[in-house]
PDB file of C-alpha atoms in Angstrom:
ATOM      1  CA  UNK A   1     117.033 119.408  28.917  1.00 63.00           C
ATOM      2  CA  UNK A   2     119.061 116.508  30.470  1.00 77.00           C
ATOM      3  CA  UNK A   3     122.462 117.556  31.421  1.00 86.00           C
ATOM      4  CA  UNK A   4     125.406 117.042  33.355  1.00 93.00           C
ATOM      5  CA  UNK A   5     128.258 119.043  33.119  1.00 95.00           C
ATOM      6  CA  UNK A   6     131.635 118.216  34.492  1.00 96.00           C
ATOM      7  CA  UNK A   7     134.699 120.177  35.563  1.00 96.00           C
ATOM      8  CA  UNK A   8     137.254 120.976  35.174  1.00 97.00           C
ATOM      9  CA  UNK A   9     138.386 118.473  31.891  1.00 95.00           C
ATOM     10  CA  UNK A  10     141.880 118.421  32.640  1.00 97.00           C
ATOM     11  CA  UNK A  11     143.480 118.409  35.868  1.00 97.00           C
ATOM     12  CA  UNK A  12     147.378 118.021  37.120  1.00 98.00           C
ATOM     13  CA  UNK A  13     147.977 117.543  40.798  1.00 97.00           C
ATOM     14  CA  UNK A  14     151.277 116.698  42.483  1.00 97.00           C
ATOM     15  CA  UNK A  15     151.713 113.279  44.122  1.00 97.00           C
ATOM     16  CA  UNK A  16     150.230 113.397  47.319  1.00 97.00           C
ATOM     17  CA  UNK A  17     148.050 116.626  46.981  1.00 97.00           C
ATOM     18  CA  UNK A  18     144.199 116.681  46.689  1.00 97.00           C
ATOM     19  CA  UNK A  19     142.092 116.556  43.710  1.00 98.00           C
ATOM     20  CA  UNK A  20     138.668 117.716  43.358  1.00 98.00           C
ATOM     21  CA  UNK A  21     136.277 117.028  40.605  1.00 98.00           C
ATOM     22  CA  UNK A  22     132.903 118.979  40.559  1.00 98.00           C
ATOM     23  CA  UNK A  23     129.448 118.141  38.438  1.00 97.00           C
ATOM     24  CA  UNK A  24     126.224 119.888  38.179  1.00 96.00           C
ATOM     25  CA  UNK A  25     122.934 118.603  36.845  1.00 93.00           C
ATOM     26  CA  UNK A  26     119.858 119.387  35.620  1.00 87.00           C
ATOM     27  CA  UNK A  27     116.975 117.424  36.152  1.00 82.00           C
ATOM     28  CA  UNK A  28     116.069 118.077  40.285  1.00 79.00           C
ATOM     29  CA  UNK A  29     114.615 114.548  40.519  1.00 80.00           C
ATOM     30  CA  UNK A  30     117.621 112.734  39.841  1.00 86.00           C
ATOM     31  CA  UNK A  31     118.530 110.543  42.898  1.00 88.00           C
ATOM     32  CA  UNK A  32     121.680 108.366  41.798  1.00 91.00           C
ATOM     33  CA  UNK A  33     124.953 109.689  41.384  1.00 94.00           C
ATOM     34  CA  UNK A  34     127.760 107.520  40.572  1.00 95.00           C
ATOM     35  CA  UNK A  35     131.389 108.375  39.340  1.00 97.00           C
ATOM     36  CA  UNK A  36     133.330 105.820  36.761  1.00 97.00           C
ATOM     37  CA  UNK A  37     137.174 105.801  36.002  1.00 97.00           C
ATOM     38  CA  UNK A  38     138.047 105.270  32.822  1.00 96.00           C
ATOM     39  CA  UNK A  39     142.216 103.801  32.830  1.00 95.00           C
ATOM     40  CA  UNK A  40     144.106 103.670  29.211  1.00 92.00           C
ATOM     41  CA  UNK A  41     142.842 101.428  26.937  1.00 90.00           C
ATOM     42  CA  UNK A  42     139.821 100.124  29.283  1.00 93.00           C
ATOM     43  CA  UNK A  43     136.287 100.134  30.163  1.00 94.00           C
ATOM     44  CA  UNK A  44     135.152 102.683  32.603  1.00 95.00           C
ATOM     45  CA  UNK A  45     134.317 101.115  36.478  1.00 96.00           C
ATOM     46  CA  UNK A  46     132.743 102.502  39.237  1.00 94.00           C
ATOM     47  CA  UNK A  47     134.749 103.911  41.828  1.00 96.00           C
ATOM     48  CA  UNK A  48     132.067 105.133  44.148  1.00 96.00           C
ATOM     49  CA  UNK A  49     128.061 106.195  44.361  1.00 94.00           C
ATOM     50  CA  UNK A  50     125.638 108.561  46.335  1.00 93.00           C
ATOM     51  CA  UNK A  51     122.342 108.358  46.416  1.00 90.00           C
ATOM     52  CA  UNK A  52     119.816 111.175  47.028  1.00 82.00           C
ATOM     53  CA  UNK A  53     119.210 110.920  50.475  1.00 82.00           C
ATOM     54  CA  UNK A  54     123.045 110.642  52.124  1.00 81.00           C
ATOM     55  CA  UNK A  55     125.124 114.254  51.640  1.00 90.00           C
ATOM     56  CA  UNK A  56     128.394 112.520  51.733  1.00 94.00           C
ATOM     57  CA  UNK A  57     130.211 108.957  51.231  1.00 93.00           C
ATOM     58  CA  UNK A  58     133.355 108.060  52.105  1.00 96.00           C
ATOM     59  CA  UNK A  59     135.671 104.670  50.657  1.00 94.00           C
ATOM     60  CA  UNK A  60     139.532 105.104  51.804  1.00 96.00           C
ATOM     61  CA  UNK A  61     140.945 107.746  49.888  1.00 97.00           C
ATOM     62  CA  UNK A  62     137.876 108.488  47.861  1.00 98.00           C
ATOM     63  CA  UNK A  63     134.473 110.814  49.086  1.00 97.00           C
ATOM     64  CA  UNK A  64     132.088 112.002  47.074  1.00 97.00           C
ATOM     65  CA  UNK A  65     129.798 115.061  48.277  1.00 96.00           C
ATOM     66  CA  UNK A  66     126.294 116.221  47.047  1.00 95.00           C
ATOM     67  CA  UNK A  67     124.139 119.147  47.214  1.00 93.00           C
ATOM     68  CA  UNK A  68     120.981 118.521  46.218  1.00 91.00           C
ATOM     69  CA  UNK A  69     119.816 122.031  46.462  1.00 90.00           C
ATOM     70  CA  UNK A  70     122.345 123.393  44.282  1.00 92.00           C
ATOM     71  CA  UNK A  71     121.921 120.037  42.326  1.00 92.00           C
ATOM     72  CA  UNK A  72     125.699 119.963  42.105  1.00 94.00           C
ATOM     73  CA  UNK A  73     128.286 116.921  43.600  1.00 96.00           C
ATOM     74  CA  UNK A  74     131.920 116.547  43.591  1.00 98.00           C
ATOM     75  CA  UNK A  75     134.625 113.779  43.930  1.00 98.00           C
ATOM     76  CA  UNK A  76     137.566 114.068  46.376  1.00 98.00           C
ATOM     77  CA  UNK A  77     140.350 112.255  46.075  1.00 98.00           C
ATOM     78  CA  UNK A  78     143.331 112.660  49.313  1.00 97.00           C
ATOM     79  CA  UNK A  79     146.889 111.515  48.646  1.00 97.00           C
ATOM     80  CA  UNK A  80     146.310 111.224  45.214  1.00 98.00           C
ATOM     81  CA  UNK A  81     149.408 108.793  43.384  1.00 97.00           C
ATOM     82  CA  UNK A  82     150.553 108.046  40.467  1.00 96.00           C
ATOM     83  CA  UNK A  83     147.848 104.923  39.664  1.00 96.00           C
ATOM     84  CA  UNK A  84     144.888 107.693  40.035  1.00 97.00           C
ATOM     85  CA  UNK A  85     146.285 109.097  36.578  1.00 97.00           C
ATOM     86  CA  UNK A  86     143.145 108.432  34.590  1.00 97.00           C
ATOM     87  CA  UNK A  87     139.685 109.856  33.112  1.00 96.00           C
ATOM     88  CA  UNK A  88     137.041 110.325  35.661  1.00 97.00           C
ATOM     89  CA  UNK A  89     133.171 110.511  34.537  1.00 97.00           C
ATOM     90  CA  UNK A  90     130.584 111.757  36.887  1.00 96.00           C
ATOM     91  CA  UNK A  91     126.874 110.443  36.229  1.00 95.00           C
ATOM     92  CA  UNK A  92     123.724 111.423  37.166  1.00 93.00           C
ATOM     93  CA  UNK A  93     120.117 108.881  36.631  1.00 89.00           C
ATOM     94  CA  UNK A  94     117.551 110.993  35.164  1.00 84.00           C
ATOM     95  CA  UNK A  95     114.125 109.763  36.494  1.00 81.00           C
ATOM     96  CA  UNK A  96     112.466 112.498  34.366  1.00 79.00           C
ATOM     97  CA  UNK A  97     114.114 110.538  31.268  1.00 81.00           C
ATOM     98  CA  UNK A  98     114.913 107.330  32.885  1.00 83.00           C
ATOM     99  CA  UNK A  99     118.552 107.668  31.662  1.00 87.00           C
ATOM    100  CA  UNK A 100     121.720 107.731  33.142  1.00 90.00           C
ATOM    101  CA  UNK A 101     123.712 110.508  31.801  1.00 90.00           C
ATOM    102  CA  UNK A 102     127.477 111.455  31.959  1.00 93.00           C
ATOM    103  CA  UNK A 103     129.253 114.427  32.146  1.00 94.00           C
ATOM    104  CA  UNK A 104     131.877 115.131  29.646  1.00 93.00           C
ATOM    105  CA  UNK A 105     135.213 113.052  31.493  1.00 95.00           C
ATOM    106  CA  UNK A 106     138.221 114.773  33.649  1.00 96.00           C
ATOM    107  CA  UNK A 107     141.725 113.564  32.466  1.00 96.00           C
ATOM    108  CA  UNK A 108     143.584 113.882  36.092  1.00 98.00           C
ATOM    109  CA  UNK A 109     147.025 113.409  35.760  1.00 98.00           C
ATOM    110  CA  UNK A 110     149.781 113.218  38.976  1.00 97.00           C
ATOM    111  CA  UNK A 111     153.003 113.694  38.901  1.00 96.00           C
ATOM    112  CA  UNK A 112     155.371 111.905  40.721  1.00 92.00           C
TER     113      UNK A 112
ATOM    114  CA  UNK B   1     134.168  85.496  36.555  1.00 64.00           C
ATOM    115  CA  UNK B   2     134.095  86.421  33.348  1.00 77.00           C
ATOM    116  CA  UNK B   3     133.390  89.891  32.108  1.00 93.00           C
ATOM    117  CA  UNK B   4     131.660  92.034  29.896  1.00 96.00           C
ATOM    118  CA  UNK B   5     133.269  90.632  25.877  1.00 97.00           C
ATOM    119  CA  UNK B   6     132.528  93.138  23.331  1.00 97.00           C
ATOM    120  CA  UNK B   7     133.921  92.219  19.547  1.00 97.00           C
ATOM    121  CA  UNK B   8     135.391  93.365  17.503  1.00 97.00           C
ATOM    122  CA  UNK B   9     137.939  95.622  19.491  1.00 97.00           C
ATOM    123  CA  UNK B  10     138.898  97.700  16.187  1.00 97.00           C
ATOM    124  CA  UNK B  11     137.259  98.033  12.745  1.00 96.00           C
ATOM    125  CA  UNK B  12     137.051 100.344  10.082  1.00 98.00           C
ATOM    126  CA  UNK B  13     134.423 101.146   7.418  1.00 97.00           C
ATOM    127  CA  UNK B  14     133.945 102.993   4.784  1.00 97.00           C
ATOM    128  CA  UNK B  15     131.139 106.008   4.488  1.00 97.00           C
ATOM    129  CA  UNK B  16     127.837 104.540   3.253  1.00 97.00           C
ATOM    130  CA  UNK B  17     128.714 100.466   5.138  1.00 98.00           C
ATOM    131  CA  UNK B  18     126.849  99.100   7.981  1.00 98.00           C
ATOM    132  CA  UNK B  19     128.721  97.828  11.049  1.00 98.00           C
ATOM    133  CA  UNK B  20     127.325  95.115  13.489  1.00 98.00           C
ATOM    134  CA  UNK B  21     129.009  95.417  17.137  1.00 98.00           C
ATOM    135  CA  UNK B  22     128.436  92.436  19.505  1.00 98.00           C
ATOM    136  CA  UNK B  23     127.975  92.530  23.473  1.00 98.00           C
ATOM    137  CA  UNK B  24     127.981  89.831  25.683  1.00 97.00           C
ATOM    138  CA  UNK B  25     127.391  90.359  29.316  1.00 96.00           C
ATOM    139  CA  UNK B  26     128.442  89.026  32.363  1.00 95.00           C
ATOM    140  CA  UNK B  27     126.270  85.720  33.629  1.00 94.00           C
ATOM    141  CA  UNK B  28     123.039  86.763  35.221  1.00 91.00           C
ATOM    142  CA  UNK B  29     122.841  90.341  34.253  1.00 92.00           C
ATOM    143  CA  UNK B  30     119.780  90.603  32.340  1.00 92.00           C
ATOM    144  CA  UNK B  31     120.841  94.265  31.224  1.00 93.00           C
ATOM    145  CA  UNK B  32     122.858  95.614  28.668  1.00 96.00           C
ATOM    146  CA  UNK B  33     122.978  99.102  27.495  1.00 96.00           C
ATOM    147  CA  UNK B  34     125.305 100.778  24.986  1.00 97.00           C
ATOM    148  CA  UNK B  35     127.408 104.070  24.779  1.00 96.00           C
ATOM    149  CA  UNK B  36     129.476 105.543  22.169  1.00 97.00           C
ATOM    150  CA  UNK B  37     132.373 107.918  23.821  1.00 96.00           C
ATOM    151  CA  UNK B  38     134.346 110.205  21.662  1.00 92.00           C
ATOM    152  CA  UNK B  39     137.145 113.018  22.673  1.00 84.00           C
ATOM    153  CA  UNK B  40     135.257 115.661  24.454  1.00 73.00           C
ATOM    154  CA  UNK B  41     132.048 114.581  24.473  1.00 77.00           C
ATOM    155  CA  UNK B  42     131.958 111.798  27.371  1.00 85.00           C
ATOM    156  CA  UNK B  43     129.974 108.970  27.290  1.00 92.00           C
ATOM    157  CA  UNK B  44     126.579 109.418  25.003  1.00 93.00           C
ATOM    158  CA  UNK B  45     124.133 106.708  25.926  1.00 93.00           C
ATOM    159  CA  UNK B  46     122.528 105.030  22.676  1.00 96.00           C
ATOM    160  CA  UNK B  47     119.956 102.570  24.027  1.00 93.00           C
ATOM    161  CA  UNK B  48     119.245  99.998  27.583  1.00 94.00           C
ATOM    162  CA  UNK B  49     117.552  96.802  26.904  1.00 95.00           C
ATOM    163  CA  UNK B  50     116.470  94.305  29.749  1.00 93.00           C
ATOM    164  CA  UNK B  51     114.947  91.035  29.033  1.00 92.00           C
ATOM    165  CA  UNK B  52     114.765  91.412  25.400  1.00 94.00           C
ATOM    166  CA  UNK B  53     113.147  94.870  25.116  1.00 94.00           C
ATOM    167  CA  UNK B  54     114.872  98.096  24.522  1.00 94.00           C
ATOM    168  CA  UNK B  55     113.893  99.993  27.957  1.00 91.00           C
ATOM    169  CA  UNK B  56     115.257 103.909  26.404  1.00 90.00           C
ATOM    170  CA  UNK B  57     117.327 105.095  23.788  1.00 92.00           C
ATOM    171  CA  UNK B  58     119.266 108.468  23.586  1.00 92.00           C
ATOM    172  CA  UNK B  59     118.855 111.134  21.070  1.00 91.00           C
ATOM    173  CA  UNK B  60     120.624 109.115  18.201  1.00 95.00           C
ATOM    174  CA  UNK B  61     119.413 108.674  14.543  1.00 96.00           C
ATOM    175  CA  UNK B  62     117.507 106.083  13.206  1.00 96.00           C
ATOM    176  CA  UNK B  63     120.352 104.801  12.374  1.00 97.00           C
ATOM    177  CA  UNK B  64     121.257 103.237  15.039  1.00 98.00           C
ATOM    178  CA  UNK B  65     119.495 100.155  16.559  1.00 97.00           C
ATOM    179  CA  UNK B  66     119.674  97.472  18.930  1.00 97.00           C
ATOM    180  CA  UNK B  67     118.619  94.608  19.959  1.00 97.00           C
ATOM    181  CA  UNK B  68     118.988  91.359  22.347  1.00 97.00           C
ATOM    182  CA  UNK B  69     118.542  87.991  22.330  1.00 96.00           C
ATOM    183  CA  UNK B  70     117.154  85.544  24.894  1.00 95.00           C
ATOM    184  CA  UNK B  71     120.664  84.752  26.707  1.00 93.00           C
ATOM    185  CA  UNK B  72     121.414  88.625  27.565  1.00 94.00           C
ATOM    186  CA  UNK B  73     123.704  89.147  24.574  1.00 97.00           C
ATOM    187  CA  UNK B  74     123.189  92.187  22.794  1.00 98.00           C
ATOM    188  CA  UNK B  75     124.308  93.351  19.311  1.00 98.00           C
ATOM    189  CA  UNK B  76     123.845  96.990  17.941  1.00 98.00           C
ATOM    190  CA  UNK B  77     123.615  97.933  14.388  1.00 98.00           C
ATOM    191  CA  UNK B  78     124.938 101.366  12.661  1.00 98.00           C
ATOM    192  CA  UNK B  79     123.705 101.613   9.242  1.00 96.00           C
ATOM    193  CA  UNK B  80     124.623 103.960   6.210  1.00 97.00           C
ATOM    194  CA  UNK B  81     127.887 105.027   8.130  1.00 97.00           C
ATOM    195  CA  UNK B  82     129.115 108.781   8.673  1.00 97.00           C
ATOM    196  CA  UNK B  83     132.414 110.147   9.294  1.00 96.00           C
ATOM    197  CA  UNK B  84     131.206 111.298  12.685  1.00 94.00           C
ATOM    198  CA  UNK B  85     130.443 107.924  13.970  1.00 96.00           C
ATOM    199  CA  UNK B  86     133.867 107.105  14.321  1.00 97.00           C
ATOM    200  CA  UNK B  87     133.855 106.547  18.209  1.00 97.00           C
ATOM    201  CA  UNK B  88     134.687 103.802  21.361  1.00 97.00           C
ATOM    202  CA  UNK B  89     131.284 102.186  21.919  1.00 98.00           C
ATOM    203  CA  UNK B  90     131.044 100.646  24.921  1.00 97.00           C
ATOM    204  CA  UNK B  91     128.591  97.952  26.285  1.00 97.00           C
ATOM    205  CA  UNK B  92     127.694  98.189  29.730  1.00 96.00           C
ATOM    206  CA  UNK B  93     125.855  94.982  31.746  1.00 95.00           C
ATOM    207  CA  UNK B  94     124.329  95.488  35.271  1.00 92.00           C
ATOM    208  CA  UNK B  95     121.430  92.873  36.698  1.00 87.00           C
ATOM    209  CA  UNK B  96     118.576  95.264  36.988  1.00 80.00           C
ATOM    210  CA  UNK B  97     119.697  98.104  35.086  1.00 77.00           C
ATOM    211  CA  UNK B  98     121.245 101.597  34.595  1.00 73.00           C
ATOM    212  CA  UNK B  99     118.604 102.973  37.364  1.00 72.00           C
ATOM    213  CA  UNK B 100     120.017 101.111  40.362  1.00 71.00           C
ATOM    214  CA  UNK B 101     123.382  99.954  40.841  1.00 76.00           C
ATOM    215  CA  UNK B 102     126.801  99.504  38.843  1.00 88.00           C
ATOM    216  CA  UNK B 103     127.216  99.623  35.507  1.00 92.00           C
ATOM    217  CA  UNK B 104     130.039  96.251  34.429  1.00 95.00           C
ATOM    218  CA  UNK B 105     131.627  97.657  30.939  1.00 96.00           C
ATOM    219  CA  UNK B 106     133.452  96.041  28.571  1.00 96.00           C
ATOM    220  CA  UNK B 107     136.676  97.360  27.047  1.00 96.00           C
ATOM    221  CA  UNK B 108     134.457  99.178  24.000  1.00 96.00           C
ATOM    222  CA  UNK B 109     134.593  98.794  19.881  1.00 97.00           C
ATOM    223  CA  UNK B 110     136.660 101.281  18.138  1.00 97.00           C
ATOM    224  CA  UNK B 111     134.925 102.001  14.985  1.00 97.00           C
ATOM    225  CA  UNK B 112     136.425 104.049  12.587  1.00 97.00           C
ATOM    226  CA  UNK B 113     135.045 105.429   9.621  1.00 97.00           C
ATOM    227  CA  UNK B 114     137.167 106.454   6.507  1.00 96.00           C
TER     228      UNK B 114
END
């Protein structure tokens, strides 16, 4: 069935080190891949997006990184800082459903 | 601009109630679809409607419906309420839908359920 799993839930990184976020789906048509973060108290926004046909996408301190064979994709984030603290949903669209789905959230937490 | 308003923020029902939740999203986006988030379980997407019509829904109950009105604003309905619809639902608006570009959400409706 439709899936998306997300790993790993929790996630504690020291200021300035790297933090990596990985998601695997299930449905080998999917072709959109975004990632929302989700701060205390507030909606989730979009933070970046891949679609099927680019392997990698870069915005500052952000990439995300996808391998369509192994139908798996992962977030990056370099120099991570205090503000990053938050929950971090991966998403995949579903063209066999015509849903987007979520994965289950990453609390990433840095310490200062 | 203003952005996606979803009322109430908090309420709480009884087992057995019905609960009305109210979406309205940002000017020009002509989509609005719905999620209900609890601890562990992510973001579960109830239903997308576009223009009116309700494009999908997720694997929810019957008990849950939907609908929206000519100007984009959306309500959704949970009727004959269960403990374990005590949740965050959050309304998301986009202008062409969940398929092809970002997802706007408002700040959600914490339901809970006693």
């Amino acid at each position: 069935g439709e899936n998306v799993e997300q790993h790993p839930s929790t996630l504690s990184v020291q200021e300035g080190d790297s933090a990596v976020i990985k998601c695997t789906y299930s449905d080998s048509a999917s072709n959109y891949f975004p990632w929302y973060k989700q701060e205390l108290g507030k909606g989730p926004q979009l933070i970046i997006d891949i679609r099927s046909n680019v392997g990698e996408k870069k915005d500052q301190r952000i990439a995300v990184t996808l391998n369509k064979t192994a139908k798996h994709f992962s977030l990056h984030i370099t120099e991570t800082q205090p503000e990053d603290s938050a929950v971090y949903f991966c998403a995949a669209w579903m063209d066999s459903s015509y849903k987007l789905i979520f994965g289950s959230g990453t609390r990433l937490l840095v310490r200062p | 601009k203003a952005g996606v308003t979803q009322t109430p923020r908090y309420l709480i029902k009884t087992r057995g109630q019905q609960v009305t939740l109210s979406c309205s999203p940002i000017s020009g986006h002509r989509s609005v679809s719905w999620y209900q988030q609890t601890p562990g379980q992510g973001l579960q997407f109830l239903f997308e409607y576009f223009s009116e019509t309700q494009r999908n829904k997720g694997n929810f109950p019957g008990r849950f419906s939907g609908r929206q009105f000519s100007n984009s604003r959306s309500e959704m309905n949970v009727s004959t309420l269960e403990l374990g619809d005590s949740a965050l639902y959050l309304c998301a608006s986009s202008k062409t839908g969940t398929d092809t570009g970002e997802l706007f959400f408002g700040e959600g409706s914490r339901l809970t359920v006693l």
